[in-house]
Short mmCIF file of C-alpha atoms in Angstrom, two decimals:
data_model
loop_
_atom_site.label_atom_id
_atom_site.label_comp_id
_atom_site.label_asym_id
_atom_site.label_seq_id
_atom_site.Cartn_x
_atom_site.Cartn_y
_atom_site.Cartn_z
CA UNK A 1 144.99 79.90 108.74
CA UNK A 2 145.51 80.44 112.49
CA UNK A 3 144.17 83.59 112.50
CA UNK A 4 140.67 82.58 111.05
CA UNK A 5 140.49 79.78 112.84
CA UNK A 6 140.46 82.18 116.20
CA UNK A 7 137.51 84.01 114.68
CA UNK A 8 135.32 81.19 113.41
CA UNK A 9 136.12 78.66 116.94
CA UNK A 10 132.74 79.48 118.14
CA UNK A 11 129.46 77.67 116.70
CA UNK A 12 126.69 81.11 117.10
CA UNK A 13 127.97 84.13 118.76
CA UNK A 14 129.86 87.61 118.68
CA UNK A 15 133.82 87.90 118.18
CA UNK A 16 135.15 91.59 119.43
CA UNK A 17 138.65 91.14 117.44
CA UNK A 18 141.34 93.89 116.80
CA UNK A 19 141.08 95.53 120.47
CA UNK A 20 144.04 96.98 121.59
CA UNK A 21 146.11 94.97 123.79
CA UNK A 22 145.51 95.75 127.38
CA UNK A 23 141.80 97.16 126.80
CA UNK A 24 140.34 93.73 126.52
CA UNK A 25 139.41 93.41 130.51
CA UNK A 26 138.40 96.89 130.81
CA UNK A 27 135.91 96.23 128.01
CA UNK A 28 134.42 93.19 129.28
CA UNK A 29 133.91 94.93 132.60
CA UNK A 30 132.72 98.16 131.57
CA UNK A 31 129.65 96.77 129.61
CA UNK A 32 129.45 93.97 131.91
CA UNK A 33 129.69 91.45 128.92
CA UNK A 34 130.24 88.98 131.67
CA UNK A 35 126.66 89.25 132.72
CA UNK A 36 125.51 86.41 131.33
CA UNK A 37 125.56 82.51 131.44
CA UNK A 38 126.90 82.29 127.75
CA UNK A 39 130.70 81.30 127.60
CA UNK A 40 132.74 84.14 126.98
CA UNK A 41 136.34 83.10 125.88
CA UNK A 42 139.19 86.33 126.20
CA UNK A 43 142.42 86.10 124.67
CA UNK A 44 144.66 88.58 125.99
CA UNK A 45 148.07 90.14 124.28
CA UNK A 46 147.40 87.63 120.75
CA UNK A 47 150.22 88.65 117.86
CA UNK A 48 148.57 90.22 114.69
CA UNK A 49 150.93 89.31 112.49
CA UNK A 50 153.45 92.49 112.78
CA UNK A 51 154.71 93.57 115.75
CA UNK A 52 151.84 94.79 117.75
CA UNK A 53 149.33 92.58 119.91
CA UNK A 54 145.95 92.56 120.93
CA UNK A 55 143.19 91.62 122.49
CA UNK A 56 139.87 89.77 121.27
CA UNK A 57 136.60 88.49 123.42
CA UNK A 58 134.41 85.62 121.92
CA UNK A 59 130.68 85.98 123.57
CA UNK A 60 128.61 82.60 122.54
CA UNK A 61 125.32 82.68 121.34
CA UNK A 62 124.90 86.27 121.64
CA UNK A 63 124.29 88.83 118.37
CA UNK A 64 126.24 92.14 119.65
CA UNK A 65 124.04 95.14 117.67
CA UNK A 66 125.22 97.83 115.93
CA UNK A 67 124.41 100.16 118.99
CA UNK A 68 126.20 98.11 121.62
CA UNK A 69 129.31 98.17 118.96
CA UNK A 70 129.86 101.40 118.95
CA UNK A 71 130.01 101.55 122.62
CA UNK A 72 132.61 99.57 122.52
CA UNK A 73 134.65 102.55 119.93
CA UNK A 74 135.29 104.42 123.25
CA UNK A 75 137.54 101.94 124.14
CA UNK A 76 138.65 100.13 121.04
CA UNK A 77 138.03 102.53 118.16
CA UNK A 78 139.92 100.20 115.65
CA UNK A 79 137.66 96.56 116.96
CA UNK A 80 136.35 94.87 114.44
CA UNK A 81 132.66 92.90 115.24
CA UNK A 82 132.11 89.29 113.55
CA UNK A 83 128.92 87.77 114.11
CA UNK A 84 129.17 83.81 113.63
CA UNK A 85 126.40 81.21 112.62
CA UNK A 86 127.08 78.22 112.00
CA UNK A 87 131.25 78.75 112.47
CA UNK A 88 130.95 81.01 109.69
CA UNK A 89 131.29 84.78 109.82
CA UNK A 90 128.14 85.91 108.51
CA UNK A 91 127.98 89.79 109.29
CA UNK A 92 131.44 91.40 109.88
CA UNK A 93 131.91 95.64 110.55
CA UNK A 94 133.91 98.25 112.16
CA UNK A 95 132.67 99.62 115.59
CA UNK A 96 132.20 103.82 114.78
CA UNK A 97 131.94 106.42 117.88
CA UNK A 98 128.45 107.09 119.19
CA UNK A 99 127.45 110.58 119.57
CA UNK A 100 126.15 109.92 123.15
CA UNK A 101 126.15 107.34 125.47
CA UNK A 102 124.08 106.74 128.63
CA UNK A 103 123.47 104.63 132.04
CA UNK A 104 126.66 102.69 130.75
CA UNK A 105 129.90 105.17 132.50
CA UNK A 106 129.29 106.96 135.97
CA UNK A 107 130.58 110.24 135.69
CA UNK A 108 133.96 110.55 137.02
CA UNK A 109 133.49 113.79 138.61
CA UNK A 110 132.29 113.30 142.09
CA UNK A 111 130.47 116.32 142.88
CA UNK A 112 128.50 115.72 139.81
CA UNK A 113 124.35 115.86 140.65
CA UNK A 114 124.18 112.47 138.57
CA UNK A 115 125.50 110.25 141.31
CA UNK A 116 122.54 110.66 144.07
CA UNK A 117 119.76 111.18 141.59
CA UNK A 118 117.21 108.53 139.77
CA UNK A 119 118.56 109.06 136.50
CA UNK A 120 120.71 107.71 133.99
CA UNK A 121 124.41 109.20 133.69
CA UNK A 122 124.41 110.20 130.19
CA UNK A 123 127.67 111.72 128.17
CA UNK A 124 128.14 113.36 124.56
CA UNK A 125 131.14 111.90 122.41
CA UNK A 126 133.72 114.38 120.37
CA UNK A 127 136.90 113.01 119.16
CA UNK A 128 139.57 115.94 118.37
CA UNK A 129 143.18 114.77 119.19
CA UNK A 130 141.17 111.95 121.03
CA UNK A 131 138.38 111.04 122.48
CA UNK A 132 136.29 113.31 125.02
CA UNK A 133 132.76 112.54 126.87
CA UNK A 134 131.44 115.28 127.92
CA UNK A 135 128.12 114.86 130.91
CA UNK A 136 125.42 115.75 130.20
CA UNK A 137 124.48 117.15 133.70
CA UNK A 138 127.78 118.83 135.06
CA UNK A 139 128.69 119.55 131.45
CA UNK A 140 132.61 118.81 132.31
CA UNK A 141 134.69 116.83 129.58
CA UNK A 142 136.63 113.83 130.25
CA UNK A 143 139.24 111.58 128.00
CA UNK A 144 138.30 107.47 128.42
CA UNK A 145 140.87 106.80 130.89
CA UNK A 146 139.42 109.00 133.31
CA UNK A 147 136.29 106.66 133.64
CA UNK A 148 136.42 103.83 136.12
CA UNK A 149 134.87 100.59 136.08
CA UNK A 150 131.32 99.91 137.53
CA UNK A 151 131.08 97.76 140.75
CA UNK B 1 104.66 135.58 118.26
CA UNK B 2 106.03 134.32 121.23
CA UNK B 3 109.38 134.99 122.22
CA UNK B 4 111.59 132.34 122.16
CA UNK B 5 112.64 131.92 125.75
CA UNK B 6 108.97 131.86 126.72
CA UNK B 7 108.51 128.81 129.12
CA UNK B 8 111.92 127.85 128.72
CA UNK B 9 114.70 126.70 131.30
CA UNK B 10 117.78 128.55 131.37
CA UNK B 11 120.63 126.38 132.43
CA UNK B 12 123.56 127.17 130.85
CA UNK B 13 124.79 129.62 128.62
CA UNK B 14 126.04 127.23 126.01
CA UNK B 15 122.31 126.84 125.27
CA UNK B 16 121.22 130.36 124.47
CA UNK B 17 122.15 131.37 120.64
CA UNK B 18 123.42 134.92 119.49
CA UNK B 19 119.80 136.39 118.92
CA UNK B 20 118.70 134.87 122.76
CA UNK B 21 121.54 136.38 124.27
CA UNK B 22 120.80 140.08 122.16
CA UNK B 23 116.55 139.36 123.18
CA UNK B 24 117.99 139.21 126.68
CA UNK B 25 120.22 142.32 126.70
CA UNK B 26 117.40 144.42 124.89
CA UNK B 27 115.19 143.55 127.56
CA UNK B 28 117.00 144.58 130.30
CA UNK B 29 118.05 147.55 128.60
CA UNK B 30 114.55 148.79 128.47
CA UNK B 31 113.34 147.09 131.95
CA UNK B 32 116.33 149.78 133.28
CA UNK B 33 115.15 152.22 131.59
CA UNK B 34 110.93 151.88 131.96
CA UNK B 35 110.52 150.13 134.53
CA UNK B 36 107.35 147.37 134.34
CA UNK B 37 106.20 146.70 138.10
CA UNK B 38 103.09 144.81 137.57
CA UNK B 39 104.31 142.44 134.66
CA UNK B 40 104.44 139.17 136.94
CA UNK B 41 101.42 140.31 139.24
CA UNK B 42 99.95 137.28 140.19
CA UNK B 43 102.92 135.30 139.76
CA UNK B 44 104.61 133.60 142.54
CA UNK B 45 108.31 132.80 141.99
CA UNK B 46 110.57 129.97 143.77
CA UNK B 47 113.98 130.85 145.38
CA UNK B 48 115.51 128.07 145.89
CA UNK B 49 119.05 128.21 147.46
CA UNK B 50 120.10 125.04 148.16
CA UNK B 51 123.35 126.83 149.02
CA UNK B 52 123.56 130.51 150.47
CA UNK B 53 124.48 132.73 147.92
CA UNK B 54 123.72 136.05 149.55
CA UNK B 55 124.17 138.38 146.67
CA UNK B 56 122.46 136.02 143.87
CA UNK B 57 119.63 135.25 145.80
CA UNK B 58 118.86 139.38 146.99
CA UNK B 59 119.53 140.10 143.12
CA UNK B 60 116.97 137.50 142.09
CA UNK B 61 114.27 138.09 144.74
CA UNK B 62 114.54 142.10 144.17
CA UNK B 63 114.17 141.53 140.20
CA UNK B 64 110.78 139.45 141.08
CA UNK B 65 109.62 142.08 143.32
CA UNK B 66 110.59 145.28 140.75
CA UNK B 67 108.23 143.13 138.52
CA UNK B 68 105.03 143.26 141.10
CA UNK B 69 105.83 138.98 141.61
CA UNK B 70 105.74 137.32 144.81
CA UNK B 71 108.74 135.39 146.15
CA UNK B 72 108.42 132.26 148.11
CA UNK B 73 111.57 129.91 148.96
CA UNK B 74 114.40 128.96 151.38
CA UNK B 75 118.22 130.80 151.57
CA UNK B 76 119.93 127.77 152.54
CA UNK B 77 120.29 123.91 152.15
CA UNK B 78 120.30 123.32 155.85
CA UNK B 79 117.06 124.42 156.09
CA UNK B 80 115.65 121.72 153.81
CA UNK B 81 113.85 118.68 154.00
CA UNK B 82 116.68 117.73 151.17
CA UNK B 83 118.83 118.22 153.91
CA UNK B 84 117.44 116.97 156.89
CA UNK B 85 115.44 113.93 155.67
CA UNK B 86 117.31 112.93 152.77
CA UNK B 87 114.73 113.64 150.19
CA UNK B 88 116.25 113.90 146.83
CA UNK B 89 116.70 117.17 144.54
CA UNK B 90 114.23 115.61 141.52
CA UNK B 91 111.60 115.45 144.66
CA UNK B 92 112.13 118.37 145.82
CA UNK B 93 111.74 120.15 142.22
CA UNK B 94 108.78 117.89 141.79
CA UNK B 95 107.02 119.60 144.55
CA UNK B 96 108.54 123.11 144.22
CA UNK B 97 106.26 122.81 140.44
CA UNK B 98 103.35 122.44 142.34
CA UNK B 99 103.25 126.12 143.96
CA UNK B 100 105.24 128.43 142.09
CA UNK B 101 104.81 129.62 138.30
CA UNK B 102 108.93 128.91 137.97
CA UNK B 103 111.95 128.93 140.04
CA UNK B 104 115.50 129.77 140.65
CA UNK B 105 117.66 127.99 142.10
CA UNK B 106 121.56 128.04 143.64
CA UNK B 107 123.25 124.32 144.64
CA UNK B 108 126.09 122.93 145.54
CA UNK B 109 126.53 120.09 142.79
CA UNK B 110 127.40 120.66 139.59
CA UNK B 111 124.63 119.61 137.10
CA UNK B 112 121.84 119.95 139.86
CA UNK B 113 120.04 122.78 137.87
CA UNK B 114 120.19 120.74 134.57
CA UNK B 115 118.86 117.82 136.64
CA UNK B 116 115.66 119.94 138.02
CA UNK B 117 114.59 121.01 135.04
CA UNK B 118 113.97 117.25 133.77
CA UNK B 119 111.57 116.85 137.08
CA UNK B 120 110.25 120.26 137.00
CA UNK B 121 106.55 121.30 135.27
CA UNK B 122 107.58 124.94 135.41
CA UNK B 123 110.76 127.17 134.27
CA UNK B 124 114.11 126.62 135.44
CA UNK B 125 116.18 129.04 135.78
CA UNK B 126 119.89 128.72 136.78
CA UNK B 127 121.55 130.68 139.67
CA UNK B 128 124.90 128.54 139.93
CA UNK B 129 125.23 124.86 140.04
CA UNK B 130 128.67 124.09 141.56
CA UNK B 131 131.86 124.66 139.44
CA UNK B 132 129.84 124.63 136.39
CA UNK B 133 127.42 127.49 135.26
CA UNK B 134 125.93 130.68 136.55
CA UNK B 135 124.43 131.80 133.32
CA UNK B 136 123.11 135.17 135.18
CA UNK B 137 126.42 136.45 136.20
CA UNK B 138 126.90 135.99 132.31
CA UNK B 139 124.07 137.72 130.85
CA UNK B 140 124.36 140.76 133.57
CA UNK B 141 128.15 141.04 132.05
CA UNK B 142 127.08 140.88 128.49
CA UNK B 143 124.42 143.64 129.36
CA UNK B 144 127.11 145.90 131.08
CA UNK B 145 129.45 145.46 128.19
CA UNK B 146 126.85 146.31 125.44
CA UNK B 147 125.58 149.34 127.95
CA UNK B 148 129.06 151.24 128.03
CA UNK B 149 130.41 149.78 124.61
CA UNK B 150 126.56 150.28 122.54
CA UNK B 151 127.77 147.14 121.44
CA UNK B 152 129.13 143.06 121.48
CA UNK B 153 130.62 143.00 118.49
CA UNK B 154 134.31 142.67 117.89
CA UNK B 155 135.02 144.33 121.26
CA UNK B 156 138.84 143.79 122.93
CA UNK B 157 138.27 142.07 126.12
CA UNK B 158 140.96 141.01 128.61
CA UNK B 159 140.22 138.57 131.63
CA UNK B 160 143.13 138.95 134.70
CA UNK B 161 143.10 136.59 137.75
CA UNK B 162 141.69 133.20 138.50
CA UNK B 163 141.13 132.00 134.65
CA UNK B 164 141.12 128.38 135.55
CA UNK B 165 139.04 128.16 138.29
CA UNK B 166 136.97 131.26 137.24
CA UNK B 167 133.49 129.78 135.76
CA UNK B 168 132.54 133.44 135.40
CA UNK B 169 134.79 134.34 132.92
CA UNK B 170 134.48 130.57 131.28
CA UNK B 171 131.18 131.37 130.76
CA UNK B 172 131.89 134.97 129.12
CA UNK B 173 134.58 133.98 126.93
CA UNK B 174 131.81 131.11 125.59
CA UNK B 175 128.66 133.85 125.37
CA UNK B 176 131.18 136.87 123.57
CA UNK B 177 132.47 134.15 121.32
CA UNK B 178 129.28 134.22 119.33
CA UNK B 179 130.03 138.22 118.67
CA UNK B 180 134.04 137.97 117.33
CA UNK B 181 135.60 139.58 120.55
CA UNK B 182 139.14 139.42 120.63
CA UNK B 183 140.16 138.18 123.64
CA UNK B 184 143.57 138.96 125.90
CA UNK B 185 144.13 136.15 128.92
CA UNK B 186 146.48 137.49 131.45
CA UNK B 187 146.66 134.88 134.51
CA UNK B 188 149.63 133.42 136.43
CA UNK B 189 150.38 129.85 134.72
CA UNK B 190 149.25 127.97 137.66
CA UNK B 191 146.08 129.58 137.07
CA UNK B 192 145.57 130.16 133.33
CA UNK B 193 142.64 129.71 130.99
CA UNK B 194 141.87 125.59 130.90
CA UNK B 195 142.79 124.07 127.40
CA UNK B 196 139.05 122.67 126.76
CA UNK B 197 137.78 126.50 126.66
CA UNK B 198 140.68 127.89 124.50
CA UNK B 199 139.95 124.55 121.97
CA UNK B 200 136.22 125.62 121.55
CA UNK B 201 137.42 128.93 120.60
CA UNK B 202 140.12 127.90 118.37
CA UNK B 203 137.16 125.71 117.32
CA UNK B 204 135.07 129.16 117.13
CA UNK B 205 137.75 130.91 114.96
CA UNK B 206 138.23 133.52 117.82
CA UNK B 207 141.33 135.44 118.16
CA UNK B 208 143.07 135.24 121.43
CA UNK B 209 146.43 135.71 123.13
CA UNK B 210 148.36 135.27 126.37
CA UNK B 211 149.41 137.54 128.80
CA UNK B 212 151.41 137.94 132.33
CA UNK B 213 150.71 141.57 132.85
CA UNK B 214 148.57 143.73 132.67
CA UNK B 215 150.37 146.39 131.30
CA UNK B 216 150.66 144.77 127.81
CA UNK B 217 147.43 145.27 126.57
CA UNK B 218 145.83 147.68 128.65
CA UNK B 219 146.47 150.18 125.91
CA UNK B 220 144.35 148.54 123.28
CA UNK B 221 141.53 147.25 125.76
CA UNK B 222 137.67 147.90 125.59
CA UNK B 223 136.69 145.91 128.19
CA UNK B 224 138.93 145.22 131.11
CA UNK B 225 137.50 142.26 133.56
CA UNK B 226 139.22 141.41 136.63
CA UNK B 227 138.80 138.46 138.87
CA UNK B 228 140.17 137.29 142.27
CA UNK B 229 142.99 135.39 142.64
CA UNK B 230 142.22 132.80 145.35
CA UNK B 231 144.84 133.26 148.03
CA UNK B 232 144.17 129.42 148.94
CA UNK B 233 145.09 128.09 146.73
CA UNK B 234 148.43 129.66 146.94
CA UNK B 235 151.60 129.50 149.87
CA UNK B 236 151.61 133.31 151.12
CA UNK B 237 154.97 134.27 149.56
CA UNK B 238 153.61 133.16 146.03
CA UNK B 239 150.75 134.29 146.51
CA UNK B 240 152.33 138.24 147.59
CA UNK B 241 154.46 137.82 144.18
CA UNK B 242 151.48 136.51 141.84
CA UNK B 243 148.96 139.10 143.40
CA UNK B 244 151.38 141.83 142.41
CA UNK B 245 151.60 140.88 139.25
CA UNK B 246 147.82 141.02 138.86
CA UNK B 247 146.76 144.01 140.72
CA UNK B 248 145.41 147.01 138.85
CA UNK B 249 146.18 150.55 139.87
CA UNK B 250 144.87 154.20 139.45
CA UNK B 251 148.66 154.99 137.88
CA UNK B 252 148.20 151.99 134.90
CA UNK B 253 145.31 154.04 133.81
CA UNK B 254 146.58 156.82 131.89
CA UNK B 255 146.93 155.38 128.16
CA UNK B 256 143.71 153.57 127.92
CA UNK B 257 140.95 154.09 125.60
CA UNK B 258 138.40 156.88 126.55
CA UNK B 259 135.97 153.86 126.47
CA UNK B 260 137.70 151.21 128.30
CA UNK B 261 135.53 150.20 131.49
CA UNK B 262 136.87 147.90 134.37
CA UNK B 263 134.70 144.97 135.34
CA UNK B 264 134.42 142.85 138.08
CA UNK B 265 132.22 139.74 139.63
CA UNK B 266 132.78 140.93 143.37
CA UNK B 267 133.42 140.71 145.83
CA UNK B 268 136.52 142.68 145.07
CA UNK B 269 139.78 141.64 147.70
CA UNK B 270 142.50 143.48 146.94
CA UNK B 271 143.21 143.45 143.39
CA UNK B 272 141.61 146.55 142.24
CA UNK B 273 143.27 149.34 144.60
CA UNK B 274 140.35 151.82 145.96
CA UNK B 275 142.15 154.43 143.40
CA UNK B 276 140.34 153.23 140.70
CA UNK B 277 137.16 153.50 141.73
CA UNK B 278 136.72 157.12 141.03
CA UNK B 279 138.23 156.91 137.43
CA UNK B 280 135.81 156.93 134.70
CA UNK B 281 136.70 153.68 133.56
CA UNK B 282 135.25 151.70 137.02
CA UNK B 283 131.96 150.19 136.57
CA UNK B 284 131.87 147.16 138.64
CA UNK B 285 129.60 148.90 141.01
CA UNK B 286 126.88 149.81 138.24
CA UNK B 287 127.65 146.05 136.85
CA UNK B 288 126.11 144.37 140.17
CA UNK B 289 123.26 146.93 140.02
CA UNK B 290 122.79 145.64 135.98
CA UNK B 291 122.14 142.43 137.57
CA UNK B 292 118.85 142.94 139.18
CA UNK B 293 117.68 144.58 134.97
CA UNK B 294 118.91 141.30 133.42
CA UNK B 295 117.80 138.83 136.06
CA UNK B 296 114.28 141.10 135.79
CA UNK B 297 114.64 140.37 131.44
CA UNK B 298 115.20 136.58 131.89
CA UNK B 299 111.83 136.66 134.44
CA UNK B 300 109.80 138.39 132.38
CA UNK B 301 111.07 136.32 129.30
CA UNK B 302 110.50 133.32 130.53
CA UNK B 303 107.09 134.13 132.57
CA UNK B 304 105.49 136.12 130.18
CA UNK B 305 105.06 136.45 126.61
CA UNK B 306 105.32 140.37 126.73
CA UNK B 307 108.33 141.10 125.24
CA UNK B 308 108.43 139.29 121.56
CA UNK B 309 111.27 138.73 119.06
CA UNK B 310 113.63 142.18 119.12
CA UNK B 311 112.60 144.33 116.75
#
């Protein structure tokens, strides 16, 4: 099947599948998957088999944890993570929101003390209607889109 | 036993729980009325006012001085080395620990108080960090209210004015959700109560309604607490219509409840006409004097283990 054979095209690595389509970029350069020498393949707008698309990032020879996952939730709540060995998927699970997350997002608020300090920027997650980060040092609350990425 | 806030930073009002917030308003209710001038004797205690916040900053130092403490500290950013060579806040803190026995400090960035108190050795306590908190403006309002109501709970409170820029009455709304207030918001749209604070008290089970005038609560009202609306932020013809709207009178005063009292934040522009003031109801006046008895609670909570758990 075409749609296995996407998942399973890389020999050892991480495959972030099921991200919603237009996210894919924003993910890759929020957590700065690119740094690193390992090939990273994107594919950008793929069908799922009904009418929606999306997006899905294969990182070689790299074991995505459980933590770094979840990051990802902020972003693409309904990815999926396969770890491959060998070409087959030998660990597969949902990404589920963290309850913080920190030195990953600067905080969009500019007059906020975290920006010209030596410390991590560090946010608290609550998902009502949707998804909110909330700093921990200016204590203001912010949906995902508000966050720009990191030069 | 020592009292919980021994030692502690206070940052934000979100922090304190129910039986904090009652320690604190005990306290200053008996620091007003027995007055303890040698509790911090031999303690010296930071100002720090990275910003100049006249009326804070007098508050706070004449609280530390009612309590036989010693002040030491700077009334102005400009006048720092954090201003002048660049050296940064968790630096400055660092250093600050060194010579004081705790500190209090006003700045211009939101978070910067939250910040210091990760570099700091010694107490923290919060005098207004940007937009976000000024847990002392707080904590002097929740001691007014429980000194002319003899009580927080399930009090009718109405905020009028600036509800979405206002992080004074933010703040309140948070602290007198913990004692089932019912709350009336009366604000012009462009300035009404931000959605994030009315979902943590739809989240809190609180009661609250909407309002454009005054006049349609005032009746029912315990606690009447005005704020400023911000003529900047307005062109002068809406501005002449909205401040109208949100002025209160000597004449809107004559159904209220014998125990209603007006409060205010000062400074006071225009929206509470000079009528009022010699009602029975205005209290602002004896509200900014409350503020040197509850910044005086939070110094002797936090420097000294003399007042324990409430009785």
């Amino acid at each position: 099947m075409k749609k296995k054979l996407e998942v399973q095209a890389i020999e050892n690595g991480s495959v972030i599948d099921h991200i919603a389509a237009g996210q894919g970029v924003k993910i890759l350069k929020f957590f700065q998957l690119t740094d690193t020498k390992q090939k990273i393949t994107i594919g950008l707008n793929l069908p799922t088999g009904g009418s929606q698309t999306k997006d899905l990032i294969k990182i070689e020879n790299t074991q995505i944890t459980d933590a770094q996952a979840n990051q990802l939730a902020l972003f693409a709540p309904d990815a999926t993570i396969n770890l491959i060995e060998n070409y087959d998927v030998v660990k597969k699970f949902k990404v589920h929101l963290p309850e913080s997350i920190s030195g990953v997002l600067a905080c969009p608020n500019s007059n906020c003390i975290s920006h010209s300090e030596p410390v991590d920027s560090q946010f608290y997650i609550r998902q009502k209607q949707q998804i909110k980060l909330k700093c921990h040092y200016c204590e203001k609350s912010f949906a995902t889109s508000f966050f720009k990425e990191l030069d | 036993m020592t009292n919980p806030l021994y030692q502690k930073d206070i940052i934000s009002i979100a922090d304190l729980s129910r039986s904090e917030l009652e320690l604190i308003v005990a306290t200053a209710k008996k620091l007003k009325h027995q007055p303890q001038p040698e509790l911090l004797k031999n303690k010296i205690v930071a100002s720090c006012f990275f910003e100049a916040s006249t009326r804070t900053r007098l508050s706070f130092e004449t609280a530390v001085q009612r309590l036989g403490g010693s002040v030491i500290g700077f009334d102005s950013g400009g006048n720092t080395s954090l201003a002048q060579k660049g050296e940064t806040l968790s630096d400055s803190v660092k250093v600050i620990s060194s010579y004081a026995d705790g500190f209090f400090m006003r700045h211009p960035q939101e978070g910067a108080a939250r910040l210091a108190a990760e570099f700091a050795s010694i107490p923290v306590i919060n005098g207004g960090d940007g937009s976000n908190q000024h847990p002392t403006q707080t904590l002097l309002d929740l001691f007014t209210i429980y000194e002319t109501q003899q009580q927080l709970e399930g009090l009718n409170i109405a905020f009028v004015g600036d509800l979405k820029y206002g992080r004074t009455v933010h703040s309140l709304a948070q602290a007198l959700s913990l004692f089932n207030c019912n709350f009336f918001f009366i604000a012009p749209s462009a300035l009404a109560m931000p959605d994030y604070i009315l979902e943590e008290l739809d989240d809190a089970g609180i009661k609250y309604s909407l309002h454009s005038s005054i006049e349609e609560v005032i009746a029912d009202l315990d606690i009447l607490y005005m704020t400023r609306v911000q003529k900047e932020r307005f062109d002068e013809t809406e501005y002449q219509h909205l401040k109208s709207a949100f002025v209160l009178n000597g004449s809107m005063l004559e159904n209220v409840r014998d125990n209603l009292k007006i409060l205010h934040p000062l400074p006071r522009i225009d929206e509470i006409t000079t009528d009022v003031d010699i009602t029975p109801y205005a209290y602002y006046f004896q509200q900014a004097e409350n503020g040197v008895y509850a910044r005086q609670a939070l110094l002797a909570l936090v420097l000294t283990n003399f007042f324990q758990e409430q009785a």
